[in-house]
Short mmCIF file of C-alpha atoms and ligand atoms in Angstrom, two decimals:
data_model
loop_
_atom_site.label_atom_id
_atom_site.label_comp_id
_atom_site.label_asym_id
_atom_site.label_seq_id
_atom_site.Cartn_x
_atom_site.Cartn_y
_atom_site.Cartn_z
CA UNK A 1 -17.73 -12.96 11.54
CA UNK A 2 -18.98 -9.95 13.00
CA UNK A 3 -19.03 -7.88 9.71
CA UNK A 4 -19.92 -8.24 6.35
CA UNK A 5 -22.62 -10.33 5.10
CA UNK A 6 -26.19 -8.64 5.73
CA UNK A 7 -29.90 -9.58 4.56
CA UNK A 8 -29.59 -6.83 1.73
CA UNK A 9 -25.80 -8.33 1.05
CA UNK A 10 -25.43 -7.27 -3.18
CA UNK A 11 -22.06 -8.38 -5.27
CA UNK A 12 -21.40 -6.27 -8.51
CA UNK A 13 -22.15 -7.69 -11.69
CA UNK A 14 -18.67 -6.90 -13.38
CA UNK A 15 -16.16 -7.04 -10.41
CA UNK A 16 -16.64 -8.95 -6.95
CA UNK A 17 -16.67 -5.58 -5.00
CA UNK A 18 -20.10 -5.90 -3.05
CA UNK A 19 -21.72 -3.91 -0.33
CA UNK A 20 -18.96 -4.64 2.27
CA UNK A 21 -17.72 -1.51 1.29
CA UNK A 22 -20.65 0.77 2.67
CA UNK A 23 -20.53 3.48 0.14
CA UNK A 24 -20.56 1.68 -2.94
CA UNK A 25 -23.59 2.11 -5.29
CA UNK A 26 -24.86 0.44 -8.39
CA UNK A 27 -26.16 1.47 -11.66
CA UNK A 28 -29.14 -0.08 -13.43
CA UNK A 29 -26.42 -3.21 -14.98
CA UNK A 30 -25.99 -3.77 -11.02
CA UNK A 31 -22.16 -2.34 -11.98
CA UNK A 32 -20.39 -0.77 -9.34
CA UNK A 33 -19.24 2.50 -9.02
CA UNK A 34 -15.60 1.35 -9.07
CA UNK A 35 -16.00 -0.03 -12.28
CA UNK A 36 -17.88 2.85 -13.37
CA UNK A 37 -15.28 5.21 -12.30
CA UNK A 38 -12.77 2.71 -13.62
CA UNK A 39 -14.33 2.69 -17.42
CA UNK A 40 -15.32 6.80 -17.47
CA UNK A 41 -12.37 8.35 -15.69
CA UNK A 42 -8.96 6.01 -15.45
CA UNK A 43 -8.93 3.43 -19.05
CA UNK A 44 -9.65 6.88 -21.03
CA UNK A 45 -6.12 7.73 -19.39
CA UNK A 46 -4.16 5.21 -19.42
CA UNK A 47 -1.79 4.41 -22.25
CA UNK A 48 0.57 1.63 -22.00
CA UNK A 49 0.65 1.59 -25.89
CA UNK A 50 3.74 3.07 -27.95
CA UNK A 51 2.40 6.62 -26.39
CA UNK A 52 2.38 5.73 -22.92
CA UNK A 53 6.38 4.39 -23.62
CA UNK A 54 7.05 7.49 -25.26
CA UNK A 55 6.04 9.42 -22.27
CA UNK A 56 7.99 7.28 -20.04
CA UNK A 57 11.11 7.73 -22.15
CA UNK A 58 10.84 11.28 -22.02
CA UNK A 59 10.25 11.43 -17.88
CA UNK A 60 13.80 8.87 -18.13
CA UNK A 61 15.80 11.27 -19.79
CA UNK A 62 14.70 14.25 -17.76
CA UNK A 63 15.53 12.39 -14.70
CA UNK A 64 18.66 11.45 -15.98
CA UNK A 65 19.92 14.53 -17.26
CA UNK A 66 18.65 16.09 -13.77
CA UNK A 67 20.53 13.77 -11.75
CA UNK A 68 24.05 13.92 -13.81
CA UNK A 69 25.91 15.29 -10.84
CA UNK A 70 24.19 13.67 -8.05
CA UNK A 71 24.79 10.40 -6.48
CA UNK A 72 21.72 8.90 -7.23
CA UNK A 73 18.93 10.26 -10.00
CA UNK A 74 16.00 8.88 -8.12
CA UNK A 75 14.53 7.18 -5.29
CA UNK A 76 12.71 4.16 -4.13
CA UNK A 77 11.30 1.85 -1.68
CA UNK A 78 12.12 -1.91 -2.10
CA UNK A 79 9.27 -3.76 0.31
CA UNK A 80 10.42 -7.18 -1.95
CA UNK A 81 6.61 -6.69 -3.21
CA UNK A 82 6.00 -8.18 -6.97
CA UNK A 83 5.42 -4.12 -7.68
CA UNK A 84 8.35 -2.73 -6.36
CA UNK A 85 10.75 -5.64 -7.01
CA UNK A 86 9.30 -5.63 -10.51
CA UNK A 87 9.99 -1.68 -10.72
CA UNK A 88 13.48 -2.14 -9.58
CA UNK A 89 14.65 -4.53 -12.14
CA UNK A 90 12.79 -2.32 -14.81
CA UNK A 91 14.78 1.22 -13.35
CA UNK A 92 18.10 -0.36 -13.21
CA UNK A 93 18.25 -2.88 -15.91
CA UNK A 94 15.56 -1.48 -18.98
CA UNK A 95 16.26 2.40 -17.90
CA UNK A 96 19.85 2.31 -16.89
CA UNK A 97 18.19 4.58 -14.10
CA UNK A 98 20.59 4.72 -10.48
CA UNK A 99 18.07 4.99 -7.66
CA UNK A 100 18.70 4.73 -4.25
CA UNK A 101 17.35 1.82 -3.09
CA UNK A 102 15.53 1.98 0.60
CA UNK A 103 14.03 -0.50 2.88
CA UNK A 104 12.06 0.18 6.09
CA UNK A 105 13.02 -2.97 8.44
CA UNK A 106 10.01 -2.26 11.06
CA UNK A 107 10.01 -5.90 12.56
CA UNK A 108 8.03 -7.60 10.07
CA UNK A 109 9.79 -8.88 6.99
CA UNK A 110 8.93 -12.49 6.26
CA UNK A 111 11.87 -14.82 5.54
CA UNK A 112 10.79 -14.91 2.19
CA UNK A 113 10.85 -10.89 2.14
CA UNK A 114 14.22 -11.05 3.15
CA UNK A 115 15.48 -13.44 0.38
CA UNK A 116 13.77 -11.59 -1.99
CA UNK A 117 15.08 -7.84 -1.47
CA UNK A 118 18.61 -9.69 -1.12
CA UNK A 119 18.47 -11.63 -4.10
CA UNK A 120 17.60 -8.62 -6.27
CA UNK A 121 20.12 -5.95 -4.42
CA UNK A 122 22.67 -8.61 -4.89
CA UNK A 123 22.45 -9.85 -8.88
CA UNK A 124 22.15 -5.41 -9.81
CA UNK A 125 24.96 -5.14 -7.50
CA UNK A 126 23.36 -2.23 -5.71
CA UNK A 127 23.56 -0.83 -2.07
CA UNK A 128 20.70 -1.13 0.04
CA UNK A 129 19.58 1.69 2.64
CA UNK A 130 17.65 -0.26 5.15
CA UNK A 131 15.88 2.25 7.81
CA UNK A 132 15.78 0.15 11.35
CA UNK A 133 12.52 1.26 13.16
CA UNK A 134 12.67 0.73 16.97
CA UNK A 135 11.21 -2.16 17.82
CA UNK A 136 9.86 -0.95 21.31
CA UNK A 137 8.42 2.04 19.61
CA UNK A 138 7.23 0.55 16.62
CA UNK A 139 5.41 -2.47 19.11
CA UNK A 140 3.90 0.23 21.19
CA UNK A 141 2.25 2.06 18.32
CA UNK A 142 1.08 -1.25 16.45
CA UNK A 143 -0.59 -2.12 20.03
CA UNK A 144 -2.04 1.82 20.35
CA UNK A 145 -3.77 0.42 17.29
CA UNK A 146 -5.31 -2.17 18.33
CA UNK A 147 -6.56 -0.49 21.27
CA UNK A 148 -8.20 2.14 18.82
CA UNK A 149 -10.29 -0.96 17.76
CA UNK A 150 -9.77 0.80 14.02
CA UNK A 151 -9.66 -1.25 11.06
CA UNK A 152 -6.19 0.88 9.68
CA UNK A 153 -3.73 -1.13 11.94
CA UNK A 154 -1.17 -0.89 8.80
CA UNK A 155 -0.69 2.70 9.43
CA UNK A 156 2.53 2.45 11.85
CA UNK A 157 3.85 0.26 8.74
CA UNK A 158 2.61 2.58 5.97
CA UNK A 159 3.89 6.21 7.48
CA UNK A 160 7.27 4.83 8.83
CA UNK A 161 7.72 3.57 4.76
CA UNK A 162 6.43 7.21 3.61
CA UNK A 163 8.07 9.25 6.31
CA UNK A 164 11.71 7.85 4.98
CA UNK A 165 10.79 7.91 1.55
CA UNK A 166 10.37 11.44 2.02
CA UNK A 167 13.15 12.15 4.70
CA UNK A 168 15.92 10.10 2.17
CA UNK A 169 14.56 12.18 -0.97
CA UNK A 170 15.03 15.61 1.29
CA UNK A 171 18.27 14.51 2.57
CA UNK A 172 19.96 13.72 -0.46
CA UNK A 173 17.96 16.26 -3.04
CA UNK A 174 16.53 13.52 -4.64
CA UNK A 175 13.86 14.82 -7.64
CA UNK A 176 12.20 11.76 -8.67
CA UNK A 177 10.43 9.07 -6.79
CA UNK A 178 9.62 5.73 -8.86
CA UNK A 179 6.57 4.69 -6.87
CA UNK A 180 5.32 0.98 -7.61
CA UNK A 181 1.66 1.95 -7.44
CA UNK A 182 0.15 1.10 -10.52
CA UNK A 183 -4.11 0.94 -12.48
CA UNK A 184 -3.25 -2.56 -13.62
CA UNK A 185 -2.87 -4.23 -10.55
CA UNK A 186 -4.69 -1.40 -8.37
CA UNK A 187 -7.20 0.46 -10.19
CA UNK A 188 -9.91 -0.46 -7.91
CA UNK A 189 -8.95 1.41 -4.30
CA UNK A 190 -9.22 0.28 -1.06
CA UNK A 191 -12.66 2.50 0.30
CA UNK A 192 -11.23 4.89 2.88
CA UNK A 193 -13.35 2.83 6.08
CA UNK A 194 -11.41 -0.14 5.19
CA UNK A 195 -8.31 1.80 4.82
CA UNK A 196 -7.85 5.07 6.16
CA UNK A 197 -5.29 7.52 5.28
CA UNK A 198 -1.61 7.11 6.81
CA UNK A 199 -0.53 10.85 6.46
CA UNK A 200 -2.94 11.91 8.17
CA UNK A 201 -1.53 13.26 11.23
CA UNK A 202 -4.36 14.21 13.35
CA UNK A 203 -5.19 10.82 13.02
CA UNK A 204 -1.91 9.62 14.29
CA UNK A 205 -1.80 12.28 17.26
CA UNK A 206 -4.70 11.84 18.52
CA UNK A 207 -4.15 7.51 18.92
CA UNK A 208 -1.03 8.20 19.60
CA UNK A 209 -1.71 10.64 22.70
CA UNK A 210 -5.03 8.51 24.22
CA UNK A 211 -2.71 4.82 24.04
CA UNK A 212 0.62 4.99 23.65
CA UNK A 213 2.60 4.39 26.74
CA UNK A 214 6.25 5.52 25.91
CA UNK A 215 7.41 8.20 24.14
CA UNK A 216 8.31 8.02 19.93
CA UNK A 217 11.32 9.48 20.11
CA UNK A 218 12.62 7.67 16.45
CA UNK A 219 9.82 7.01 14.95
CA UNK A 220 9.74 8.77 11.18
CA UNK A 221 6.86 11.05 10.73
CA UNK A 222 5.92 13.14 7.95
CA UNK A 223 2.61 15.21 7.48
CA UNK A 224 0.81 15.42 4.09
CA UNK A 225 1.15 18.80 4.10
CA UNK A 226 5.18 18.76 4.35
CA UNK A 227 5.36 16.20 1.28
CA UNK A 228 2.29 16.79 -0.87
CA UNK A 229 3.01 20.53 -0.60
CA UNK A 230 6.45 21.72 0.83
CA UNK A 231 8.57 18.58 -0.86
CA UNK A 232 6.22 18.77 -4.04
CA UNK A 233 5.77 22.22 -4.93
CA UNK A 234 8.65 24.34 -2.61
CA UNK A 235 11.21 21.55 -3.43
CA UNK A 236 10.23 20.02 -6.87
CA UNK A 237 9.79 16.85 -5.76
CA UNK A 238 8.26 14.59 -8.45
CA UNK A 239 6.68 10.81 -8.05
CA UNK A 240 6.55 9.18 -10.97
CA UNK A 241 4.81 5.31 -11.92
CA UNK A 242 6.30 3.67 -14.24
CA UNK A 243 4.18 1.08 -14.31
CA UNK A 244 1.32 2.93 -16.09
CA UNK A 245 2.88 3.67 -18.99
CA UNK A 246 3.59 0.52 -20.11
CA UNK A 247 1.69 -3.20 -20.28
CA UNK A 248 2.21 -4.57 -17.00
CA UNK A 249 0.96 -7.96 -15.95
CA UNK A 250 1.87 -9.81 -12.53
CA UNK A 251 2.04 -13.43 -13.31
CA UNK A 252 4.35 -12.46 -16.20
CA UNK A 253 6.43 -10.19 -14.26
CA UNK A 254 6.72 -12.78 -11.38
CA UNK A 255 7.73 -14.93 -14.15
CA UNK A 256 10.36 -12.67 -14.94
CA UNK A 257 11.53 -12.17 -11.56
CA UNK A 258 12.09 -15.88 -11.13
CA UNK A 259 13.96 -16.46 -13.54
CA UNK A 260 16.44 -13.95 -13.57
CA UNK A 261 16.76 -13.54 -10.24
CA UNK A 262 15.31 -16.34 -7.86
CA UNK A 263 12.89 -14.41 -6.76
CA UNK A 264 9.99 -16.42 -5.40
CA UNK A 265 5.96 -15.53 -5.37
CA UNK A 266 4.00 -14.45 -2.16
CA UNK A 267 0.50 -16.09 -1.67
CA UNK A 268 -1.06 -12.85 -2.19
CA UNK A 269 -0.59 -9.12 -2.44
CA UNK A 270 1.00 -7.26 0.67
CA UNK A 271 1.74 -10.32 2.11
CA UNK A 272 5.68 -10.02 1.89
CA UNK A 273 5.21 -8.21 6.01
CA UNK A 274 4.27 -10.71 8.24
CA UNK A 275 1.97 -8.61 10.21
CA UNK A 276 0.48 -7.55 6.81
CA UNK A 277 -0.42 -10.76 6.05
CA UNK A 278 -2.68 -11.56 9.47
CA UNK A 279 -3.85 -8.12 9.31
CA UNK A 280 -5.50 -8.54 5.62
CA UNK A 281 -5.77 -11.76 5.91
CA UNK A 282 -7.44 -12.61 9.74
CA UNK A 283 -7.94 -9.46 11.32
CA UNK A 284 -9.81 -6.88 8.81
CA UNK A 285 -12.27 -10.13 7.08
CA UNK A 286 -12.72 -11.15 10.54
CA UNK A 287 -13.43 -8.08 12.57
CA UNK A 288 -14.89 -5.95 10.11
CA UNK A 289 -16.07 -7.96 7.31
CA UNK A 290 -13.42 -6.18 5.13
CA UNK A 291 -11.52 -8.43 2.38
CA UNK A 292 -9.16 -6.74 0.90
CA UNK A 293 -8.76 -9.50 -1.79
CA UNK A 294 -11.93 -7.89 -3.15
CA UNK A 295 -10.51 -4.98 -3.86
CA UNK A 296 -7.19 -6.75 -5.58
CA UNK A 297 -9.47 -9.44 -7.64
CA UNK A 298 -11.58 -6.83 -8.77
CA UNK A 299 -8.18 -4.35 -10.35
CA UNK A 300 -7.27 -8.01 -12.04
CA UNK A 301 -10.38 -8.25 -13.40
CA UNK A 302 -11.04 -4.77 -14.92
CA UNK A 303 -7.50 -5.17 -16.27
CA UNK A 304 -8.33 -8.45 -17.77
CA UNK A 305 -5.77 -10.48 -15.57
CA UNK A 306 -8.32 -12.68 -13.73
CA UNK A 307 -11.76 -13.50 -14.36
CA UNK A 308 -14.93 -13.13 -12.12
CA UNK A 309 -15.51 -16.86 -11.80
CA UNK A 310 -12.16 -17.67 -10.93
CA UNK A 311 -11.73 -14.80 -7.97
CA UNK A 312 -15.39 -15.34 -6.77
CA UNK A 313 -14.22 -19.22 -6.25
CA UNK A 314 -11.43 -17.74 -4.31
CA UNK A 315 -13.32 -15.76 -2.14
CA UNK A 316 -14.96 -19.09 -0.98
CA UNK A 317 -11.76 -19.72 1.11
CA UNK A 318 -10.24 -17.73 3.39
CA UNK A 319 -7.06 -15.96 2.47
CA UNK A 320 -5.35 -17.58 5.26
CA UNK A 321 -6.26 -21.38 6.61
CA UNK A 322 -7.99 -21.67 9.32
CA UNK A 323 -5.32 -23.87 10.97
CA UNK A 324 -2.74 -21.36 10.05
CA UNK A 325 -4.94 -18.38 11.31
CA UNK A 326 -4.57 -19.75 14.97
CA UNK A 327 -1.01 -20.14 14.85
CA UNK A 328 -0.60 -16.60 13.19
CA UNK A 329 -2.61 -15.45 16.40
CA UNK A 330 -0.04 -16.77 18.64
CA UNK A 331 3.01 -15.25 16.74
CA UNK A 332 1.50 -11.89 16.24
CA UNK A 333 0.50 -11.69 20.42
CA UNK A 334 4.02 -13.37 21.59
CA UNK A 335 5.88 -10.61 19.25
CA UNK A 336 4.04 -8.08 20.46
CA UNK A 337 4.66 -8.79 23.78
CA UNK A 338 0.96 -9.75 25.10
CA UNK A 339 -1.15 -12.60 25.46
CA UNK A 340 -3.37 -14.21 23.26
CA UNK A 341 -6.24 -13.27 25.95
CA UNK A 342 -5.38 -9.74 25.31
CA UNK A 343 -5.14 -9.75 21.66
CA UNK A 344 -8.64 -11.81 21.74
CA UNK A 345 -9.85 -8.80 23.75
CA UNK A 346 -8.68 -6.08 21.34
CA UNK A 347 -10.36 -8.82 18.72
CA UNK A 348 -13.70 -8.76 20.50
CA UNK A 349 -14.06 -4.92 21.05
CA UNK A 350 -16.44 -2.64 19.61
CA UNK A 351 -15.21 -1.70 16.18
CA UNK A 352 -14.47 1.67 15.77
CA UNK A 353 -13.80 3.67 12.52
CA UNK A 354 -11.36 6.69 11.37
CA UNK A 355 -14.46 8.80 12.59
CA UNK A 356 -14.08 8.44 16.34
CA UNK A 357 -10.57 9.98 16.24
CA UNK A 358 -9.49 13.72 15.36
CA UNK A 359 -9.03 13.74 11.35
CA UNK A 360 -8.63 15.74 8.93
CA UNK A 361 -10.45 14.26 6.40
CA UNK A 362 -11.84 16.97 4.75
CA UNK A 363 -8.52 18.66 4.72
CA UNK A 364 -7.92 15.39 2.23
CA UNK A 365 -10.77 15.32 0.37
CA UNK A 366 -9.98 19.37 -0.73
CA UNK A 367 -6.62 18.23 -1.60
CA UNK A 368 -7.87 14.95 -3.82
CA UNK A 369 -10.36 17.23 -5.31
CA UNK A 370 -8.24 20.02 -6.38
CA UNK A 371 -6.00 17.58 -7.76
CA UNK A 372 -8.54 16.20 -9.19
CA UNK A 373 -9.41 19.40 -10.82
CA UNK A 374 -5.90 19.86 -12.19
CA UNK A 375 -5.81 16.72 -13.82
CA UNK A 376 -3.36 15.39 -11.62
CA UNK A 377 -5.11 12.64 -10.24
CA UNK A 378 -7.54 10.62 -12.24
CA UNK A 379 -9.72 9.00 -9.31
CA UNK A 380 -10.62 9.58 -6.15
CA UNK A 381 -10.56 7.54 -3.24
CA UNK A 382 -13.38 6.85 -0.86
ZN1 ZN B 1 -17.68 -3.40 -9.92
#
């Protein structure tokens, strides 16, 4: 462990966020500021009472009477998540919405992934629009990475999944985009040195120019400013979650999922992209001291879906076996097309942060704060 635990290591009272997120402070309770934030800004918010499904009705029928003569009346992204799977079944089966249905295929999907996103497009007898990334490229910007020495080494996964979002929506004048994200399951965010932003295209440039080796000539990009601004405002481009407007617990929804369409549980959150899992589950606790299991037992707990006890006994183990974790070494460096030595090496380097690269960070923060301001976003992340 080269991160993480310190002499002055402090755990909040309420959740099990602690001072591996730097920038987290405590009030006199010893209660975080995510919980604080939580409580004071988001709960006040959030109806998923006979309000909240009144609202949601209302978005359905404007996005159905929008999309009358179109092809499809919204978009989304199908990772075969518990979110998004869970969203799908509720758009097409509860809303009678017709969304077109996209998958980014970037070299990842588990075998249980797979089955999952099948078994689902298959029983709503849907098409599926399944964006191929190029493997070379898409290996050549995971490794540029991991030569960074960042902890974000989800971002060539997160903006290829974005980018086409955005590129489908534009392409086929698609309003409305159902977005899985949800405060029951995510209130408490990732802090932005565990996870840095995957719009942000300075960012991208800049590790992109110092280590990659060939050129991204397919690769999907899309800049903040082109989809929070030119697709939002210029084109009318709406997201909307429909999981906040209604009572939405996991272990019932997985339930759900199972049984009506075989759809079978991960091990834990995120983990339906192989590289996904060793990356939250090896790589960020193990190089950085970053867990993001933390950060997803602490939403389940302010949301009453998991008790403190019960995810601090968790925590005790590691999210993936030590056994496993070796093996999971070997696949990730053999797919990538380098040796474990190397990968060790990249393991071993000095860590660096979102800091050491061009960003625009502050461009971001503006943006979250003016949002903010217009009461379009409840919290911000940091
Ligand atoms: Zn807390």
């Amino acid at each position: 462990m080269k991160g993480g635990e310190s002499l002055t290591h402090k755990v909040c009272t309420n959740c099990v966020m602690d001072t591996s997120d730097s920038k987290i402070t405590f009030d006199d309770n010893g209660v975080c500021d995510h919980c604080n934030d939580f409580y004071s800004n988001v709960q006040p918010n959030w109806h998923t009472d006979q309000k909240g499904r009144d609202q949601l009705l209302e978005i359905i029928n404007k996005i159905k009477k929008d999309g009358e003569n179109r092809d499809f009346d919204c978009i989304m992204g199908m990772s075969g998540g518990a979110d998004s799977s869970y969203m799908l079944h509720l758009a097409v089966k509860e809303f009678g919405l017709r969304p077109l249905v996209f998958h980014v295929d970037g070299g990842w999907n588990s075998e249980l992934a797979v089955h999952n996103i099948n078994v689902m497009i298959d029983k709503l007898g849907l098409d599926l629009y399944t964006e191929v990334i190029n493997w070379e490229e898409m290996k050549d910007l995971q490794l540029a990475f991991f030569k960074a020495g960042v902890p974000h080494l989800d971002i060539p996964q997160d903006h290829a999944f974005i980018a086409t979002l955005y590129n489908f929506a534009d392409k086929y004048n698609i309003k409305y985009i159902l977005n899985g994200g949800n405060i029951s399951t995510e209130c408490v965010r990732n802090p932005m040195e565990w996870l840095y932003y995957g719009t942000d295209m300075a960012q991208l440039k800049d590790i992109i120019r110092r280590y990659c080796t060939i050129p991204l000539k397919t690769y999907p990009f899309s800049s903040v400013l082109r989809h929070k601004f030119y697709l939002k405002f210029i084109r009318g481009i709406h997201v909307v979650k429909p999981l906040n407007y209604m009572p939405y617990n996991k272990e019932a929804a997985m339930e759900l999922l199972n049984k009506e369409y075989g759809w079978v549980p991960y091990p834990q959150k995120h983990f339906e992209s192989r590289f996904t899992r060793f990356f939250e589950g090896y790589w960020l606790p193990k190089k950085f001291g970053f867990d993001t299991r933390k950060v997803q037992f602490s939403s389940l707990i302010l949301t009453g879906q998991m008790t403190r006890e019960n995810a601090l006994e968790k925590l005790k183990e590691p999210a993936i076996p030590i056994e496993e974790a070796q093996h999971e070494f070997e696949y990730i460096a053999s797919k990538l097309g380098i040796t474990t030595s190397e990968l060790q090496m990249y393991f071993d380097a000095a860590n660096k942060s979102y800091k050491d690269y061009r960003n625009s960070e502050s461009m971001f923060k503006m943006g979250a704060k003016i949002l903010k301001y217009l009461g379009l976003e409840k919290s911000i992340k940091r």
